[in-house]
Coordinates of C-alpha atoms in Angstrom, one line a residue:
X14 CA 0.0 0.0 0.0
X15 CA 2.5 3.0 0.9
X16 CA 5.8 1.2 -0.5
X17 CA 3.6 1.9 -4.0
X18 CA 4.2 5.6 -3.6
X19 CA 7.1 6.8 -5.2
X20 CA 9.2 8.4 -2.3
X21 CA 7.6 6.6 0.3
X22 CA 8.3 3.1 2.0
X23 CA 7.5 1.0 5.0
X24 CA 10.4 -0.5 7.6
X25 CA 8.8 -3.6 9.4
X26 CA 10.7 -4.7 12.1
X27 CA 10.9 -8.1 12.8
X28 CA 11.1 -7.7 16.8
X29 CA 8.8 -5.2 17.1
X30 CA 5.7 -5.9 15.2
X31 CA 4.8 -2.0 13.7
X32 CA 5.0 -0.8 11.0
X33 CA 6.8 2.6 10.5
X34 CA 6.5 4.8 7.7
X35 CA 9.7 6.2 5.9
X36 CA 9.3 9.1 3.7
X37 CA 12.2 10.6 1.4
X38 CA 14.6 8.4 3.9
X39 CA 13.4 9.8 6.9
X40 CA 11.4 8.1 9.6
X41 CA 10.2 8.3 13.5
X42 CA 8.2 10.7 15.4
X43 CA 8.0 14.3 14.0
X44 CA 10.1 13.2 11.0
X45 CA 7.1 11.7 9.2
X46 CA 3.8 11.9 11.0
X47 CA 2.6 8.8 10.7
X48 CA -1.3 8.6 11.7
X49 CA -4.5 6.3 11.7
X50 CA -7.6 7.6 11.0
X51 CA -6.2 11.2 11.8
X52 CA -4.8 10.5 15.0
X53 CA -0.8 10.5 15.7
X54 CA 0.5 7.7 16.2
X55 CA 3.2 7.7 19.2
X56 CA 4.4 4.4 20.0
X57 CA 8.0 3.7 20.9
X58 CA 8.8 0.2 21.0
X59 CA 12.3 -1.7 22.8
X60 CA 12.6 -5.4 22.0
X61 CA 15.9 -7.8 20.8
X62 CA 15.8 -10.6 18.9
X63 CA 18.3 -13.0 21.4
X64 CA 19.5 -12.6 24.9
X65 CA 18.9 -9.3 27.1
X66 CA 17.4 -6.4 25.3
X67 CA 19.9 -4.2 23.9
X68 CA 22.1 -6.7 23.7
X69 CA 23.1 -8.5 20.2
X70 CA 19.7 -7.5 17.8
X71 CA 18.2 -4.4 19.5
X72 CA 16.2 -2.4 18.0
X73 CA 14.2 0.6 19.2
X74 CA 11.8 2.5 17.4
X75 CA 8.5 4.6 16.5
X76 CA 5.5 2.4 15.1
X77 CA 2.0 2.4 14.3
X78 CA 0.3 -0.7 16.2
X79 CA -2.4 -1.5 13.2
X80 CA -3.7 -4.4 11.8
X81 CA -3.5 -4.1 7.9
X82 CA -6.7 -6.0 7.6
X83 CA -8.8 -3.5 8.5
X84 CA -7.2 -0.8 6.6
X85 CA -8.6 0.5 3.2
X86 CA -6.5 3.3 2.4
X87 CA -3.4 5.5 3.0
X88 CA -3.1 9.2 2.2
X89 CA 0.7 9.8 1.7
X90 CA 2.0 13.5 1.8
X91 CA 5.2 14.5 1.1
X92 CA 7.0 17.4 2.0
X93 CA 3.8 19.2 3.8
X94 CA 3.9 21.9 6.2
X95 CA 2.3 20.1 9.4
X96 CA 2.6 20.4 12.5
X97 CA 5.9 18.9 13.7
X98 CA 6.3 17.0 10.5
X99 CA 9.8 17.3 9.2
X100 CA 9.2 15.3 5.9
X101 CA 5.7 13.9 5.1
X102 CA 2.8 12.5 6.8
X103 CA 0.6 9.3 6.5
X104 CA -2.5 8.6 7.5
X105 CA -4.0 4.7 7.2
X106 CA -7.6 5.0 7.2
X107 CA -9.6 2.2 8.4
X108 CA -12.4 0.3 7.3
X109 CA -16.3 2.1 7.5
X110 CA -20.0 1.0 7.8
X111 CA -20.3 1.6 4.4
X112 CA -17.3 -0.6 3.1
X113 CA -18.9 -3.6 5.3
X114 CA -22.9 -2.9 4.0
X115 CA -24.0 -2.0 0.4
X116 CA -26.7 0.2 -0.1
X117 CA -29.9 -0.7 0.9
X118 CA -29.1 -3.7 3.6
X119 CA -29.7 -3.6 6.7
X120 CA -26.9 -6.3 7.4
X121 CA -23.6 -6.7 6.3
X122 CA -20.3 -9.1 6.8
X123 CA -16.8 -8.2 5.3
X124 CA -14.4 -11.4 5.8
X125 CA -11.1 -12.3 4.6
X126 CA -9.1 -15.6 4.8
X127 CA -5.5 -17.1 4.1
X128 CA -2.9 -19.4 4.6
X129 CA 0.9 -19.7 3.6
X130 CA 3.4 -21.7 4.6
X131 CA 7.2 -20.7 4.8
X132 CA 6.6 -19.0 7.9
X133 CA 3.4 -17.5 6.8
X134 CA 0.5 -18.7 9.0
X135 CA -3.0 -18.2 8.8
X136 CA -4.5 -14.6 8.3
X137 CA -8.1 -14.0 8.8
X138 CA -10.4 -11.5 9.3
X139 CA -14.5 -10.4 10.2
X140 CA -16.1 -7.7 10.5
X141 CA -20.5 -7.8 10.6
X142 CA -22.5 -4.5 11.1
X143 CA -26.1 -3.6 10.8
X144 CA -27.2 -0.1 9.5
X145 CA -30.7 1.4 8.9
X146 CA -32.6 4.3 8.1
X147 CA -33.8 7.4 10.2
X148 CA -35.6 10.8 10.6
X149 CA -37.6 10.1 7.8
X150 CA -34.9 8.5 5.5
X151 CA -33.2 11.7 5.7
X152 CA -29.9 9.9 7.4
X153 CA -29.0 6.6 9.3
X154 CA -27.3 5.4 11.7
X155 CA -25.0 2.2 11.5
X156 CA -22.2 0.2 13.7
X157 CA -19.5 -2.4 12.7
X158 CA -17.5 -4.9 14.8
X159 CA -14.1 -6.6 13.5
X160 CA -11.4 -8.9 14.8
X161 CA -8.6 -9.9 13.0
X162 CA -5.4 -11.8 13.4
X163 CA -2.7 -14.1 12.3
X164 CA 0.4 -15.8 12.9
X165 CA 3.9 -15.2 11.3
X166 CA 7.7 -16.6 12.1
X167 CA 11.1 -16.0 11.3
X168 CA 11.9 -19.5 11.1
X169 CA 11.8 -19.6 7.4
X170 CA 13.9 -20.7 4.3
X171 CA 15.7 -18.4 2.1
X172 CA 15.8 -18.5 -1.8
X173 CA 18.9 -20.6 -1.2
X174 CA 17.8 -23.7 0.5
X175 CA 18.9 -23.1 4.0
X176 CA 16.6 -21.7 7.0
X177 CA 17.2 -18.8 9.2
X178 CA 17.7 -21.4 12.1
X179 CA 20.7 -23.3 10.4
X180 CA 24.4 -22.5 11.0
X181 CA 26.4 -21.2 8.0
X182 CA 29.5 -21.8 6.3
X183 CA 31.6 -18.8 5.9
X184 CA 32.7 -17.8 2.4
X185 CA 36.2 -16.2 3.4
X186 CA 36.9 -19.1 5.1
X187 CA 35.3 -22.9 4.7
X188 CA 37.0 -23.9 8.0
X189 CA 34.6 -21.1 9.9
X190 CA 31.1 -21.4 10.8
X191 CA 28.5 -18.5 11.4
X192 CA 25.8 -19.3 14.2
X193 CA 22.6 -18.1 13.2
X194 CA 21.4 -14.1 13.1
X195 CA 18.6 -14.4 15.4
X196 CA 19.5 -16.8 17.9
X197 CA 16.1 -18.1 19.5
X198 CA 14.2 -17.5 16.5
X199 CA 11.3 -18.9 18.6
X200 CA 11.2 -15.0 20.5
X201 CA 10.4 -13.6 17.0
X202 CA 6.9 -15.7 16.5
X203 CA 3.9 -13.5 17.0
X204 CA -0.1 -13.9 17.0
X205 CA -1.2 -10.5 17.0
X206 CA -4.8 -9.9 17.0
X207 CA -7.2 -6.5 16.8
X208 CA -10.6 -5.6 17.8
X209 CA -12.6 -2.7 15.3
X210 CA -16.1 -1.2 16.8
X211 CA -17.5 1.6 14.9
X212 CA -20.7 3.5 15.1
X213 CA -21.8 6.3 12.5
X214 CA -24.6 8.1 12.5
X215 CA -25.6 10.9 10.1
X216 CA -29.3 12.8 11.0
X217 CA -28.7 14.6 7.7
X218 CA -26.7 16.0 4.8
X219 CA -24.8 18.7 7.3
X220 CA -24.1 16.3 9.8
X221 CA -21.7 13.0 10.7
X222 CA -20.7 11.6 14.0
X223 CA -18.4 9.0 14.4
X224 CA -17.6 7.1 17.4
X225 CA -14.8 4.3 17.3
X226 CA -12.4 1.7 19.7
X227 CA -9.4 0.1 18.3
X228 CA -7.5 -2.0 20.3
X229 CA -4.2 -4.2 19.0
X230 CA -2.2 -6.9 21.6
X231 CA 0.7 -8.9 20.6
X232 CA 3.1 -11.0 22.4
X233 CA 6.6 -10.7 20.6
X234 CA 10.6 -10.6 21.5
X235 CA 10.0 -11.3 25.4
X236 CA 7.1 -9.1 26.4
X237 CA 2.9 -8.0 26.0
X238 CA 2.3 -5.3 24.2
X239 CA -1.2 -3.6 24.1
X240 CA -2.5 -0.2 22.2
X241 CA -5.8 0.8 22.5
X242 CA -7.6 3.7 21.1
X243 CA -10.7 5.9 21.6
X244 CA -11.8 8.5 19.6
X245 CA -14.8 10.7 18.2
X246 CA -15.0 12.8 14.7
X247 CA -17.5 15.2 14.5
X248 CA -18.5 17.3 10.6
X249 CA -20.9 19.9 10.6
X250 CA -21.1 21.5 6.7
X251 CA -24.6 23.4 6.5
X252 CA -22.8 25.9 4.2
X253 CA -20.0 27.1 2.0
X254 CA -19.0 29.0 4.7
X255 CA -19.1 26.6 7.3
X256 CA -17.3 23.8 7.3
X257 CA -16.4 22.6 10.5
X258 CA -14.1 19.1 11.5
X259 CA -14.0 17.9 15.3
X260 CA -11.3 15.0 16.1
X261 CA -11.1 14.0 20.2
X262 CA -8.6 10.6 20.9
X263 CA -6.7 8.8 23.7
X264 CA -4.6 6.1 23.0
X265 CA -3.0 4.1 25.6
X266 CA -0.3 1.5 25.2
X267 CA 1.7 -0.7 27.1
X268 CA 4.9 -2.8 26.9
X269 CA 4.8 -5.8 29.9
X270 CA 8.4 -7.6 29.6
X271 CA 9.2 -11.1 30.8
X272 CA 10.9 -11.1 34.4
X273 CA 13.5 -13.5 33.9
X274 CA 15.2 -10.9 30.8
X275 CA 17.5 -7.8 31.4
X276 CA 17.8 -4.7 30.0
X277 CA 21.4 -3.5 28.6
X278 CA 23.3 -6.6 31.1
X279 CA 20.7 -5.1 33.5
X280 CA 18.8 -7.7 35.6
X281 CA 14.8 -6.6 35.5
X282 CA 14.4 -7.2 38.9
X283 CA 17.5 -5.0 40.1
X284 CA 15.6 -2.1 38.0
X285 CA 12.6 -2.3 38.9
X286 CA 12.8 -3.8 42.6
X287 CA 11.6 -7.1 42.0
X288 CA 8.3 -6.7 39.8
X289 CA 7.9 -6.9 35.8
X290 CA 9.3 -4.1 34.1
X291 CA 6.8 -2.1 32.5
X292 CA 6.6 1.0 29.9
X293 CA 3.4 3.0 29.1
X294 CA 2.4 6.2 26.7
X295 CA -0.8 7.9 27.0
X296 CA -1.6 10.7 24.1
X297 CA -4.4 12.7 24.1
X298 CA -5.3 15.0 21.3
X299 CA -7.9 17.4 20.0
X300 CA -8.3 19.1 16.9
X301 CA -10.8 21.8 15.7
X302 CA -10.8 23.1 12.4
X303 CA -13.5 25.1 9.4
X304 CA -13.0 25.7 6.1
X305 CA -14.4 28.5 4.0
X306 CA -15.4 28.0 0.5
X307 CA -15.9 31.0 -1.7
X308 CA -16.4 31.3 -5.2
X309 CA -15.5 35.3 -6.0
X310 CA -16.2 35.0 -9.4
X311 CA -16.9 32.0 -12.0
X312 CA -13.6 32.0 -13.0
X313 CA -12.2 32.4 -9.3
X314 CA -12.3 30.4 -6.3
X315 CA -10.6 30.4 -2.5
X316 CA -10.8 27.6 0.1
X317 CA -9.4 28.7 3.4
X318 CA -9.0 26.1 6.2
X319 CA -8.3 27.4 9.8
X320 CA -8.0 25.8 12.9
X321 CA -6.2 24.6 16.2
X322 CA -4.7 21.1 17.4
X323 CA -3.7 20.0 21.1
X324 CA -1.5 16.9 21.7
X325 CA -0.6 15.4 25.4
X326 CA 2.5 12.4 24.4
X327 CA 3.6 11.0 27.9
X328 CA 5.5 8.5 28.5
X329 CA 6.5 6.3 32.0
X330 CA 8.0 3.3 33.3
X331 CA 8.1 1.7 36.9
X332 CA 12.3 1.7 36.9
X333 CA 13.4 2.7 39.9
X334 CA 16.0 4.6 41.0
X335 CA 16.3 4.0 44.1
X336 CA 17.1 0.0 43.2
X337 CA 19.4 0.9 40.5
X338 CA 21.6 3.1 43.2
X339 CA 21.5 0.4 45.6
X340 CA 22.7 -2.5 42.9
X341 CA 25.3 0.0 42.0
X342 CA 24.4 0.8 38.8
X343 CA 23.5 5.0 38.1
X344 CA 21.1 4.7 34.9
X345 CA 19.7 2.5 32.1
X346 CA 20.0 3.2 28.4
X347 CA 15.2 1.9 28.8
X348 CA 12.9 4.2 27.3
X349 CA 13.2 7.5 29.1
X350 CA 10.2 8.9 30.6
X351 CA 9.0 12.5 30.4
X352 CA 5.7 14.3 28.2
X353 CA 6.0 16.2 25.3
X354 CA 3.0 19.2 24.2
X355 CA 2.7 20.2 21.3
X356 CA 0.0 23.1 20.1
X357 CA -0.3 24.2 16.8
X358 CA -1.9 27.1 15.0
X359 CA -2.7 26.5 10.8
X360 CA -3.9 28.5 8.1
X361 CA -4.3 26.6 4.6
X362 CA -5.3 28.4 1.4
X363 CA -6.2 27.1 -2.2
X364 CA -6.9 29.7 -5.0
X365 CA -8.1 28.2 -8.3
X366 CA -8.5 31.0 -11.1
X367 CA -9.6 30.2 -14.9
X368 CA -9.1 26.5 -14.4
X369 CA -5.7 27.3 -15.2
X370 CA -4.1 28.2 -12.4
X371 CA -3.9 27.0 -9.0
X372 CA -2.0 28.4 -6.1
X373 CA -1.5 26.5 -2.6
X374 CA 0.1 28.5 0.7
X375 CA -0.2 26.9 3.5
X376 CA 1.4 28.4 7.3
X377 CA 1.2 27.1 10.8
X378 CA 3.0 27.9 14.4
X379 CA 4.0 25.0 16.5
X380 CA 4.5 25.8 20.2
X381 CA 5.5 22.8 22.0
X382 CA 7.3 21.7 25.6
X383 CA 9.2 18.9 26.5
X384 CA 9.3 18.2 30.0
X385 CA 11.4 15.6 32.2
X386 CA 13.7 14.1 34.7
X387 CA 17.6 15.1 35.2
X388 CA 20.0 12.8 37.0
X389 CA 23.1 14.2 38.9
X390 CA 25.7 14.9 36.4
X391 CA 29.6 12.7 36.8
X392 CA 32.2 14.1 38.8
X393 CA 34.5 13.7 36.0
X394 CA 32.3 15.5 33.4
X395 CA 32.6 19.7 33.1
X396 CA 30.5 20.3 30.5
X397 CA 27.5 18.5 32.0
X398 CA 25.7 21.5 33.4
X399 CA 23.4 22.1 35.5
X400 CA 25.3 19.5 37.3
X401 CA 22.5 18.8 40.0
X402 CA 19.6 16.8 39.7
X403 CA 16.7 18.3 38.5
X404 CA 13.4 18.4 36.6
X405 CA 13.3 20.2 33.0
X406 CA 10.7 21.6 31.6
X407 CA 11.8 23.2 27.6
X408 CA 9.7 25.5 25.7
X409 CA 10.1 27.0 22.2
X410 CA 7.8 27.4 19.1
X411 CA 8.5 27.2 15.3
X412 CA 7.1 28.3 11.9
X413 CA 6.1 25.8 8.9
X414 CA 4.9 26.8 5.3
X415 CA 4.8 26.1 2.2
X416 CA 3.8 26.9 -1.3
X417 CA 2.9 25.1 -4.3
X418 CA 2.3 27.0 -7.8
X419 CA 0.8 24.7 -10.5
X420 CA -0.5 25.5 -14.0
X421 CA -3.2 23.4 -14.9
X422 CA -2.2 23.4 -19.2
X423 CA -3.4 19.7 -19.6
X424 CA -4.5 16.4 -18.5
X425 CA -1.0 14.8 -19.5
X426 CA 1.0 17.7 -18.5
X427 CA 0.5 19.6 -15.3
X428 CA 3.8 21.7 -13.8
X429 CA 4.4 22.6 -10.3
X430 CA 6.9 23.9 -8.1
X431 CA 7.1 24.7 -5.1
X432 CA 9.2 25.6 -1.5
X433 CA 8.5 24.5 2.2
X434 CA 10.2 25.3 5.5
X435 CA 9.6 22.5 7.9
X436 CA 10.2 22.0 11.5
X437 CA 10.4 19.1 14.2
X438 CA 10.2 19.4 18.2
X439 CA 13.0 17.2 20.0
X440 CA 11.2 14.5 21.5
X441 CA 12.2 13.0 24.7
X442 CA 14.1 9.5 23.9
X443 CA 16.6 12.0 22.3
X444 CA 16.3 15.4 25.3
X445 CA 16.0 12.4 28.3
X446 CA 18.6 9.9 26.9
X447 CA 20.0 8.0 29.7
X448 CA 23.1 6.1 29.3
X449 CA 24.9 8.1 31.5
X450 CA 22.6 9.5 33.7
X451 CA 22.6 13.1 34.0
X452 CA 25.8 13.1 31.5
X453 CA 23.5 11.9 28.7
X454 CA 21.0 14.1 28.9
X455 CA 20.6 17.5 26.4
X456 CA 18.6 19.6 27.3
X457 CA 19.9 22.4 24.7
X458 CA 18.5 20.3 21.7
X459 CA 17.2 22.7 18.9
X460 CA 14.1 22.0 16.5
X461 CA 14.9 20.5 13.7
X462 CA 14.9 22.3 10.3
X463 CA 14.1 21.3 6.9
X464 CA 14.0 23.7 3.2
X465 CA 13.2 21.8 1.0
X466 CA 12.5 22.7 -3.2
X467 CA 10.7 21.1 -5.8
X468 CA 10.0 21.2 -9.5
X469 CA 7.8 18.4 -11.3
X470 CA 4.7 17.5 -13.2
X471 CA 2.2 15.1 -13.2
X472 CA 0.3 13.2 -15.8
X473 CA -3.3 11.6 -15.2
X474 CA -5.8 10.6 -17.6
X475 CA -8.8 8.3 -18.1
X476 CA -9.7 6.0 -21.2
X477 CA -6.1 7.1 -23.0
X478 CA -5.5 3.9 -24.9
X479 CA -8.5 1.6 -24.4
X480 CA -11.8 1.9 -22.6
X481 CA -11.6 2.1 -18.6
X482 CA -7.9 2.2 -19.0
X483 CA -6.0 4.4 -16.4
X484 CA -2.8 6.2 -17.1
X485 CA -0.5 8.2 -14.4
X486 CA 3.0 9.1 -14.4
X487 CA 5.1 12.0 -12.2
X488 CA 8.0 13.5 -12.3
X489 CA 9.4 15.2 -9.1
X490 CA 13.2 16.9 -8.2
X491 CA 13.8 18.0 -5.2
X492 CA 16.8 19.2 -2.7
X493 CA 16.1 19.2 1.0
X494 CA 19.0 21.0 3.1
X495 CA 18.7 20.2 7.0
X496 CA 19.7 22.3 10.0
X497 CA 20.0 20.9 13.7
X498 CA 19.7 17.4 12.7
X499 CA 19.8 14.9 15.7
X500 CA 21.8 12.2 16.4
X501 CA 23.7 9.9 18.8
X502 CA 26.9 11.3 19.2
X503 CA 29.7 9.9 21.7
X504 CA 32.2 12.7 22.9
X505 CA 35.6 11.5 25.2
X506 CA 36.2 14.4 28.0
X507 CA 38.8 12.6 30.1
X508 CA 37.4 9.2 31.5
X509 CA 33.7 10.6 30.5
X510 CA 31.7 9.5 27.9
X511 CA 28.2 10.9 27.1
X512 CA 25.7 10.9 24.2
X513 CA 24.3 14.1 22.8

């Protein structure tokens, strides 16, 4: 679905079971927004493939917990000036009432079946809903419910015969053997299943209200993890002039990790004084937004979209300090904890004049705060300052735009250009890294900054060669140049080492 985009691509981990978008060779949180039905999706996952976490096959990333079976769509943008999106956005949209009952039932069942074998399992889906007419036919009112799962391994063979599981020869030398990559490849087999409720109800023409829970749990690389999802959309279009788009959401997800593993040659027990280790993030957003729709003159027309958006990203963890002093050990490299806020202000504009020309500026402000923990900095380290424990809370606020001229000359030819300024909040696995305790932590990081130009055009047209024949084809330069880019960087001060 998105790795058919030109200049976008999916990066599926095999340890951590999401799937994170990767747009002109940048993905992660603020980098590329990656969303489900409109709602930012914040998820930082820690797993390994063999032995402790971070130890031989970690990985460590942003992901979007969503079952692909009840997706139906995905809206790729590239380059946009969003809030706190550095280089694209996507946003997976997720089956409705409508794609589960045709017109004019009552009832309705979407299912889906299959089965492979190499370490394909089965793959199944259903979803039944009922929908039916009110206030006088003039609207209706309909609700879905779907589960979904399906069973994958990395105990498979390759192209060349031999399995994942199977020790290898070396090529440089016959007399040397390779132990396999993954190690207990049994750690990397998952059964992840989803729940889908929906319920849409439209009174009338002007109005639609839609109420929907999502919830996705999996059991992969030594630990639970669980993502659930509430939210409400709200449109409200009685006129040209009135346009209005409500979006309300919590999501809450959690990471539950085996007792008997360690984190970075860390015991679980000695971090956490002798319960499971666990790691949750809450966000909580809310978005309000209208768009204005005038027609000046036949042969001119201006859409203006204004409006506001509030997002709450925290994120925690039960390790304890306290049990880390007393086992002698100062910090662990474990997902940080700390909240980010981010608040953002947008005015879009399209102007369309003699179906010739069309002109697209688009502005926003980004406020956002980053707030968080400080450990006592090393004796040994000067430039760790403030050197005292302490809590941080960081405040700053950007600009984004961008502006796209296009000329409309023909079907088969349609130029563009255009040049965006884009900006990302640090987010607080980089601010609250903490290998090092309070050496590791930077709390001086900038936003980062990307200009990025573009020259292109696209070709699109209908019934070109044969009858219900489709025909599309773009062409797209660009040059992005990037300020403040972040990092991991090791510096050596003496007999202190710290990441920045």
């Amino acid at each position: 679905m998105v790795r058919g985009v030109p200049g976008a691509y999916t990066q599926i981990d095999q340890s951590q079971g999401t799937v994170s978008v990767n747009i002109r060779g940048m993905s992660g949180l603020g980098r590329v927004n990656t969303m489900i039905d409109g709602v930012t999706q914040t998820f930082f996952g820690t797993s390994a493939d063999h032995g402790g976490y971070h130890q031989g096959g970690t990985t460590n990333a942003f992901g979007a917990m969503i079952d692909q079976n009840f997706l139906v769509g995905v809206d790729i943008n590239r380059g946009i000036a969003d809030a706190n999106a550095l280089m694209g956005s996507a946003n997976f949209r997720t089956i409705g009432v409508d794609d589960v009952i045709r017109e004019g039932n009552i009832f309705g069942f979407l299912g889906k079946y299959s089965y492979g074998t190499n370490g394909i399992g089965p793959n199944y889906m259903a979803t039944i809903g009922a929908k039916t007419k009110i206030n006088n036919d003039e609207g209706s009112i309909g609700a879905i419910f779907g589960y979904s799962g399906k069973k994958t391994t990395q105990d498979y063979k390759s192209g060349d015969g031999s399995k994942t599981t199977d020790t290898r020869i070396s090529e440089y030398d016959s007399d040397e053997t390779i132990a396999p990559a993954y190690g207990d490849i049994s750690r990397l087999k998952q059964k992840p299943h989803s729940i889908l409720f929906k319920i849409q109800a439209n009174p009338n023409e002007y109005h639609a209200l839609d109420l929907q829970y999502r919830k996705y749990s999996n059991y992969l690389a030594g630990r639970d993890m669980d993502n659930q999802t509430y939210q409400v959309d709200y449109k409200f279009n009685p006129h040209e002039l009135l346009n209005l788009k409500f979006l309300a959401a919590h999501t809450l997800s959690r990471q539950t990790y085996d007792s008997s593993k360690s984190v970075s040659v860390q015991n679980i027990s000695d971090m956490t004084g002798g319960v499971n280790l666990n790691q949750k993030n809450t966000y909580d957003t809310i978005s309000l937004e209208n768009a204005f729709n005038y027609d000046i003159t036949q042969n001119l027309k201006i859409k203006q979209t204004i409006g506001a958006s509030y997002g709450l990203n925290k994120y925690t963890s039960n390790v304890s300090r306290q049990s880390l002093s007393q086992k002698g050990m100062g910090s662990t490299v474990f997902s940080p904890s700390g909240k980010q806020i981010l608040t953002n202000l947008f005015f879009n504009n399209v102007i369309n004049a003699y179906e010739l020309v069309k002109l697209e500026a688009n502005l926003n402000k980004t406020y956002y705060t980053i707030k968080g923990h400080k450990p006592e900095c090393g004796d040994s380290n000067p430039s760790c300052i403030p050197k005292q424990a302490m809590d941080i809370s960081k405040n700053g606020n950007f600009y984004n735009g961008k502006a796209v001229f296009s000329l409309l000359l023909h079907d088969l030819f349609t130029p563009y250009i255009s040049y965006a300024v884009t900006h990302r909040a640090p987010n607080v696995q980089e601010v609250f890294f903490g290998s090092d305790a309070g050496d590791s932590v930077n709390p001086y990081l900038r936003p980062e900054k990307a200009t990025t130009k573009e020259i292109g055009f696209n070709s699109m047209s209908q019934n070109l060669f044969t009858d219900n024949d489709f025909f599309g084809f773009k062409f797209n330069y660009y040059k992005t140049r990037f300020k403040d880019f972040i990092y991991d960087r090791r510096f050596d001060l003496g007999s202190t080492y710290f990441y920045t």
